[in-house]
């Protein structure tokens, strides 16, 4: 089946955080939302059909994760990521961020240090701080428009109070797909210093053709035993509202502790629709995903051409994965707050401003290109007109 990602779909008054919270969050209902990481596309048709059939059944009682739920996950990991996982390793959480919070609470103590690599998805910082742990910043370094990990800085900062790293793989917002070499270097440092690796791989399916994502725990038995890998069908298939994620934990001791924490919080029962959606997405969603990736690549090319011809002051950090594009706006010569004001008040666009990903992101902005091309063009035109007014 051929999917039409160009079709604009009105999401207003559907309870969409991205669209219905615009006035509340940004103070103006005419702002075009291109911020939070969900897509303005319908889910794959097989998922919609499966949910419709489930609705027609009419009974929505307590729901369990069936054998076909686990088989669908195991099949997906093998097919798309060449990663063999066992049923027992798969643990449930309603979302990756709730899982991160549980993991921080379960595997570290108040006052322990946890490494993050900013600029990075901001909830990493909040789950650490809100749980009374300390953030250890190991900022990425940008070399000719491509970000890298700074292992020298990391080695220098380590001490016995560092217990964990939360890794974004692929990285949000800088779009890197980490190479095996980078992951191995990082993993060896962590193993040597008894640092547990939490690899948030929620964007792992949204990787552009030239790149290959490597699940952290697939690298070696040792890496598998010293890691927790967070996955979900939510980013891949636009199913965030289904509240279903899978935390893959090969180490039995770690797994038992995680499961106990979920049980203590009494959040272990799955959403009825989450189970149905996951099975159909992982069993029948390949065709849709392949077409989505082509469409996103087209949007990225459109963005590159638009920016190069209209606002060459803005530098595009080329994403290797994700539909989130990190734009370097430092050459505009305005500070982070002025950039935010320009976007919100003049351009009337809601991007995720770079500084919220850590001070390392100041002067950058992150745009979500998972929308019909017409919406992308509208957003970029607004942004470019506002920048042009700065030039006068
Ligand atoms: C790196 C990363 N982790 C986690 C999430 C959110 O996960 P969840 O909705 O499952 O809590 C996002 C959403 O943007 C993300 O980018």
Coordinates of C-alpha atoms and ligand atoms in Angstrom, one line a residue:
X1 CA 0.0 0.0 0.0
X2 CA 1.2 3.5 -0.8
X3 CA 0.9 6.0 2.1
X4 CA 0.3 9.7 1.5
X5 CA 2.3 11.6 4.1
X6 CA 1.5 14.9 2.3
X7 CA -2.1 14.8 3.6
X8 CA -2.6 17.5 6.2
X9 CA -4.7 16.2 9.1
X10 CA -6.4 18.6 11.5
X11 CA -5.3 17.5 15.0
X12 CA -7.0 20.3 16.9
X13 CA -9.4 19.3 19.7
X14 CA -8.1 15.7 19.7
X15 CA -6.3 16.3 23.0
X16 CA -3.0 16.6 21.2
X17 CA -0.2 18.0 23.4
X18 CA 1.6 19.3 20.4
X19 CA -1.4 21.2 18.9
X20 CA -4.0 21.7 21.7
X21 CA -1.5 23.0 24.3
X22 CA -0.1 25.7 22.0
X23 CA -1.9 28.6 23.5
X24 CA -1.4 27.4 27.0
X25 CA 2.3 26.8 26.6
X26 CA 3.3 29.5 24.1
X27 CA 0.7 32.2 24.8
X28 CA -0.7 32.4 21.2
X29 CA -3.0 30.1 19.4
X30 CA -1.6 31.1 16.0
X31 CA 1.8 29.6 16.7
X32 CA 2.7 26.6 14.4
X33 CA 3.8 23.7 16.6
X34 CA 7.0 22.0 15.5
X35 CA 8.3 21.1 18.9
X36 CA 7.4 17.9 20.9
X37 CA 8.6 14.7 19.2
X38 CA 5.4 13.3 17.7
X39 CA 4.4 13.2 14.1
X40 CA 1.5 14.8 12.2
X41 CA 1.0 11.5 10.3
X42 CA -1.5 8.7 10.8
X43 CA -0.2 5.4 12.1
X44 CA 0.2 2.5 9.7
X45 CA -3.1 1.2 8.3
X46 CA -2.7 -2.3 9.8
X47 CA -2.4 -0.7 13.3
X48 CA -5.6 1.4 12.7
X49 CA -7.4 -1.8 11.5
X50 CA -6.3 -3.8 14.5
X51 CA -7.4 -1.1 16.9
X52 CA -10.7 -0.8 15.1
X53 CA -11.3 -4.6 15.5
X54 CA -10.3 -4.4 19.1
X55 CA -12.8 -1.5 19.7
X56 CA -15.5 -3.6 18.0
X57 CA -15.0 -6.3 20.5
X58 CA -16.4 -3.9 23.0
X59 CA -14.9 -5.1 26.2
X60 CA -11.8 -3.3 27.6
X61 CA -11.0 -5.0 30.9
X62 CA -7.6 -5.5 32.5
X63 CA -5.2 -6.5 29.9
X64 CA -2.2 -8.8 29.9
X65 CA 0.8 -9.0 27.6
X66 CA 0.2 -12.0 25.5
X67 CA 2.7 -14.4 23.9
X68 CA 2.1 -12.6 20.6
X69 CA 3.1 -9.3 22.2
X70 CA 6.5 -10.8 23.1
X71 CA 6.9 -12.6 19.8
X72 CA 6.3 -9.4 17.9
X73 CA 9.0 -7.5 19.9
X74 CA 11.5 -10.4 19.5
X75 CA 10.8 -10.5 15.7
X76 CA 11.2 -6.8 15.3
X77 CA 14.5 -6.6 17.1
X78 CA 15.8 -9.5 15.0
X79 CA 14.5 -8.3 11.7
X80 CA 15.2 -4.6 11.9
X81 CA 18.2 -4.6 14.3
X82 CA 19.8 -8.0 13.9
X83 CA 19.5 -8.3 17.7
X84 CA 18.5 -11.6 19.3
X85 CA 16.7 -11.0 22.6
X86 CA 15.0 -13.3 24.9
X87 CA 11.4 -13.1 26.1
X88 CA 12.5 -12.9 29.8
X89 CA 14.6 -9.7 29.1
X90 CA 11.5 -7.7 28.1
X91 CA 10.1 -5.6 30.9
X92 CA 7.2 -3.2 30.6
X93 CA 6.9 0.5 31.5
X94 CA 4.2 2.9 30.4
X95 CA 6.9 5.1 28.9
X96 CA 10.7 5.5 28.6
X97 CA 10.8 8.6 30.8
X98 CA 9.0 6.9 33.7
X99 CA 11.4 4.0 33.2
X100 CA 14.4 6.3 33.5
X101 CA 13.0 7.7 36.7
X102 CA 12.5 4.2 38.1
X103 CA 16.0 3.2 37.0
X104 CA 17.6 6.2 38.7
X105 CA 15.7 5.5 41.9
X106 CA 16.4 1.7 41.8
X107 CA 20.1 1.6 40.8
X108 CA 21.6 4.7 42.4
X109 CA 21.4 6.5 45.8
X110 CA 20.8 10.1 46.6
X111 CA 24.0 12.1 46.0
X112 CA 25.3 9.7 43.4
X113 CA 26.5 11.2 40.1
X114 CA 24.9 10.3 36.7
X115 CA 26.6 11.1 33.4
X116 CA 24.7 12.9 30.6
X117 CA 26.0 14.1 27.3
X118 CA 24.5 17.5 26.6
X119 CA 23.0 19.0 24.6
X120 CA 20.6 16.2 25.3
X121 CA 16.9 15.4 25.7
X122 CA 16.1 17.5 28.8
X123 CA 14.1 15.0 30.8
X124 CA 17.4 13.1 31.4
X125 CA 18.5 16.1 33.5
X126 CA 15.1 16.4 35.3
X127 CA 14.9 12.7 36.3
X128 CA 18.3 12.9 37.8
X129 CA 17.7 16.2 39.7
X130 CA 14.1 15.4 40.8
X131 CA 15.4 12.2 42.3
X132 CA 18.1 14.0 44.3
X133 CA 21.0 12.7 42.3
X134 CA 23.8 14.8 40.7
X135 CA 24.2 15.5 37.1
X136 CA 27.7 14.9 35.7
X137 CA 28.0 16.7 32.4
X138 CA 30.2 15.2 29.6
X139 CA 29.3 17.6 26.8
X140 CA 29.5 16.5 23.2
X141 CA 31.9 18.3 21.0
X142 CA 31.1 19.6 17.6
X143 CA 33.7 19.1 14.9
X144 CA 32.8 20.5 11.5
X145 CA 29.1 20.3 12.0
X146 CA 29.2 16.7 13.5
X147 CA 29.0 16.0 17.2
X148 CA 31.3 13.5 18.9
X149 CA 31.7 12.1 22.4
X150 CA 34.5 13.6 24.5
X151 CA 36.2 10.6 26.1
X152 CA 39.1 12.6 27.5
X153 CA 36.7 14.9 29.4
X154 CA 34.8 11.9 30.6
X155 CA 37.9 10.1 31.9
X156 CA 39.0 13.2 33.7
X157 CA 35.7 13.7 35.5
X158 CA 35.2 10.1 36.8
X159 CA 35.3 9.4 40.5
X160 CA 33.8 6.6 42.7
X161 CA 30.5 8.5 43.1
X162 CA 29.7 8.2 39.4
X163 CA 27.3 5.2 39.1
X164 CA 25.4 5.5 35.9
X165 CA 25.3 7.1 32.4
X166 CA 22.1 7.9 30.5
X167 CA 23.0 7.6 26.8
X168 CA 20.8 8.9 24.0
X169 CA 21.3 6.5 21.1
X170 CA 20.6 7.7 18.4
X171 CA 21.1 11.1 20.0
X172 CA 18.3 13.6 20.5
X173 CA 18.8 16.5 19.5
X174 CA 22.1 16.2 17.6
X175 CA 20.9 13.3 15.4
X176 CA 24.0 11.1 15.7
X177 CA 23.9 7.4 15.2
X178 CA 26.8 6.2 17.4
X179 CA 29.3 3.9 15.7
X180 CA 30.4 0.6 17.1
X181 CA 33.8 2.1 17.9
X182 CA 32.3 5.0 19.9
X183 CA 30.0 2.6 21.8
X184 CA 32.8 0.2 22.6
X185 CA 35.1 3.0 23.8
X186 CA 32.3 4.3 26.0
X187 CA 31.4 0.9 27.2
X188 CA 34.9 -0.1 28.2
X189 CA 35.3 3.1 30.3
X190 CA 32.0 2.4 32.0
X191 CA 32.8 -1.3 32.7
X192 CA 36.2 -0.3 34.1
X193 CA 34.5 2.1 36.5
X194 CA 31.4 0.1 37.4
X195 CA 29.1 2.6 35.7
X196 CA 25.7 1.1 34.6
X197 CA 24.8 2.1 31.1
X198 CA 21.2 3.1 30.4
X199 CA 20.8 3.3 26.7
X200 CA 17.7 5.2 25.6
X201 CA 17.1 3.9 22.1
X202 CA 13.6 5.2 21.6
X203 CA 14.6 6.7 18.1
X204 CA 16.4 3.5 17.0
X205 CA 14.1 2.8 14.0
X206 CA 14.3 6.3 12.6
X207 CA 17.7 5.9 11.1
X208 CA 18.5 7.2 7.6
X209 CA 19.7 4.7 5.0
X210 CA 23.5 5.3 5.1
X211 CA 23.6 4.6 8.8
X212 CA 23.1 1.5 11.0
X213 CA 22.0 1.7 14.6
X214 CA 23.7 -0.7 17.0
X215 CA 21.7 -1.7 20.1
X216 CA 24.1 -1.2 23.0
X217 CA 23.4 -4.6 24.5
X218 CA 24.0 -6.4 21.2
X219 CA 27.7 -5.5 21.2
X220 CA 28.9 -8.2 23.6
X221 CA 27.8 -10.4 26.6
X222 CA 29.7 -8.1 28.9
X223 CA 27.9 -5.0 27.5
X224 CA 24.6 -6.8 27.8
X225 CA 25.1 -7.6 31.4
X226 CA 26.0 -4.0 32.3
X227 CA 23.2 -2.2 30.5
X228 CA 19.5 -1.5 30.3
X229 CA 18.1 -0.6 26.9
X230 CA 15.0 1.5 26.6
X231 CA 12.8 0.9 23.5
X232 CA 9.3 1.6 22.3
X233 CA 7.1 1.6 19.2
X234 CA 6.0 5.1 20.2
X235 CA 8.4 7.3 18.2
X236 CA 8.6 4.9 15.3
X237 CA 4.9 4.6 14.6
X238 CA 3.5 7.7 16.3
X239 CA 1.9 5.8 19.1
X240 CA 3.1 7.9 22.1
X241 CA -0.5 8.1 23.4
X242 CA -0.6 4.3 23.8
X243 CA 1.7 4.4 26.8
X244 CA 3.7 1.3 26.0
X245 CA 7.4 0.9 26.1
X246 CA 9.8 -2.0 26.5
X247 CA 12.8 -2.0 28.7
X248 CA 15.2 -4.7 27.7
X249 CA 17.3 -6.0 30.6
X250 CA 19.5 -9.1 29.9
X251 CA 21.0 -9.1 33.5
X252 CA 18.8 -11.1 35.7
X253 CA 19.7 -9.3 38.9
X254 CA 19.0 -5.9 37.4
X255 CA 15.8 -7.2 35.8
X256 CA 14.4 -8.5 39.0
X257 CA 15.1 -5.2 40.7
X258 CA 13.5 -3.2 37.9
X259 CA 10.4 -5.5 37.9
X260 CA 10.1 -5.2 41.6
X261 CA 10.1 -1.4 41.4
X262 CA 7.4 -1.4 38.7
X263 CA 5.4 -3.8 40.9
X264 CA 5.8 -1.6 43.9
X265 CA 4.5 1.4 42.0
X266 CA 1.6 -0.8 40.7
X267 CA 2.0 0.4 37.1
X268 CA 2.6 -2.9 35.5
X269 CA -0.7 -3.5 33.8
X270 CA -0.7 -2.6 30.1
X271 CA -3.1 -0.4 28.2
X272 CA -5.5 -2.6 26.1
X273 CA -4.9 -0.5 23.0
X274 CA -1.1 -0.4 23.6
X275 CA -0.9 -4.2 23.4
X276 CA -3.0 -4.3 20.2
X277 CA -1.1 -1.4 18.6
X278 CA 2.3 -2.8 19.4
X279 CA 1.6 -6.3 17.9
X280 CA 0.3 -5.0 14.6
X281 CA 3.0 -2.3 14.3
X282 CA 5.8 -4.7 14.9
X283 CA 4.3 -7.5 12.8
X284 CA 2.9 -5.4 9.9
X285 CA 4.5 -1.9 10.1
X286 CA 7.7 -2.4 8.0
X287 CA 6.2 -1.2 4.8
X288 CA 4.9 2.0 6.3
X289 CA 8.2 2.7 8.2
X290 CA 10.2 2.3 5.0
X291 CA 8.0 4.8 3.2
X292 CA 8.1 7.1 6.2
X293 CA 11.9 7.2 6.2
X294 CA 11.8 8.0 2.5
X295 CA 9.4 10.9 3.1
X296 CA 11.4 12.2 6.1
X297 CA 14.6 12.1 3.9
X298 CA 12.6 14.2 1.3
X299 CA 11.6 16.7 4.1
X300 CA 15.3 16.9 5.2
X301 CA 16.4 17.7 1.6
X302 CA 13.6 20.3 1.3
X303 CA 14.8 21.9 4.6
X304 CA 18.5 21.9 3.5
X305 CA 17.7 23.5 0.2
X306 CA 15.3 26.1 1.8
X307 CA 17.8 27.1 4.4
X308 CA 20.7 27.3 2.0
X309 CA 18.9 29.5 -0.4
X310 CA 16.9 31.7 2.1
X311 CA 18.7 31.8 5.4
X312 CA 22.3 30.7 4.9
X313 CA 23.3 32.2 8.3
X314 CA 21.6 29.1 9.8
X315 CA 23.7 25.9 9.7
X316 CA 22.0 22.6 9.6
X317 CA 23.5 19.8 11.7
X318 CA 22.8 16.9 9.4
X319 CA 20.9 14.2 11.3
X320 CA 21.9 10.6 10.8
X321 CA 18.7 9.6 12.6
X322 CA 15.4 11.1 14.0
X323 CA 13.0 13.5 12.5
X324 CA 14.4 16.3 14.8
X325 CA 16.8 18.7 13.1
X326 CA 19.3 20.7 15.2
X327 CA 19.9 24.1 13.7
X328 CA 22.9 26.2 14.6
X329 CA 21.6 29.8 14.7
X330 CA 24.6 31.3 16.4
X331 CA 25.7 33.3 13.4
X332 CA 22.5 35.4 13.7
X333 CA 24.3 37.2 16.5
X334 CA 21.4 37.1 19.0
X335 CA 21.3 35.4 22.3
X336 CA 19.2 32.3 23.2
X337 CA 16.3 34.3 24.7
X338 CA 16.2 36.7 21.8
X339 CA 16.1 33.7 19.4
X340 CA 13.2 32.2 21.4
X341 CA 11.4 35.6 21.2
X342 CA 12.1 35.8 17.5
X343 CA 10.6 32.4 16.9
X344 CA 7.6 32.7 19.2
X345 CA 6.6 36.4 18.7
X346 CA 7.7 37.2 15.2
X347 CA 7.8 33.9 13.3
X348 CA 5.0 32.4 15.4
X349 CA 6.6 29.0 15.4
X350 CA 7.2 26.7 18.4
X351 CA 10.5 24.9 18.0
X352 CA 12.3 23.4 21.0
X353 CA 14.8 26.1 21.8
X354 CA 18.4 24.8 22.1
X355 CA 19.1 26.1 25.6
X356 CA 16.5 23.7 27.2
X357 CA 18.8 20.8 26.2
X358 CA 21.5 22.3 28.4
X359 CA 23.6 25.5 28.2
X360 CA 25.6 23.8 25.4
X361 CA 22.5 24.2 23.2
X362 CA 22.2 28.0 23.5
X363 CA 22.0 29.6 20.1
X364 CA 20.5 26.5 18.6
X365 CA 16.9 25.5 17.9
X366 CA 15.4 22.1 17.2
X367 CA 12.8 21.7 14.6
X368 CA 10.5 18.7 14.1
X369 CA 10.2 17.8 10.4
X370 CA 7.7 14.9 10.9
X371 CA 4.8 16.7 9.2
X372 CA 3.4 17.2 5.7
X373 CA 5.8 19.1 3.5
X374 CA 3.3 22.0 3.3
X375 CA 3.5 22.5 7.0
X376 CA 7.3 22.3 7.0
X377 CA 7.3 24.9 4.2
X378 CA 5.0 27.1 6.2
X379 CA 7.2 26.8 9.3
X380 CA 10.4 27.5 7.5
X381 CA 8.9 30.5 5.6
X382 CA 7.8 32.0 8.9
X383 CA 11.2 31.4 10.4
X384 CA 13.0 32.8 7.4
X385 CA 10.8 35.9 7.2
X386 CA 11.6 36.7 10.9
X387 CA 15.3 36.3 10.3
X388 CA 15.1 38.5 7.2
X389 CA 13.6 41.2 9.4
X390 CA 16.7 41.0 11.6
X391 CA 18.9 41.8 8.6
X392 CA 17.2 45.2 8.0
Ligands
LIG1 C1 15.4 10.4 23.8 C2 14.0 10.3 24.2 N1 13.6 9.5 25.2 C3 12.4 9.4 25.6 C4 11.3 10.1 25.0 C5 9.9 10.0 25.5 O1 9.6 8.7 25.9 P1 8.2 8.3 26.5 O2 7.2 9.1 25.8 O3 8.1 6.9 26.3 O4 8.3 8.6 28.0 C6 11.6 11.0 24.0 C7 10.6 11.8 23.4 O5 10.9 12.8 22.7 C8 13.0 11.1 23.6 O6 13.3 11.9 22.6

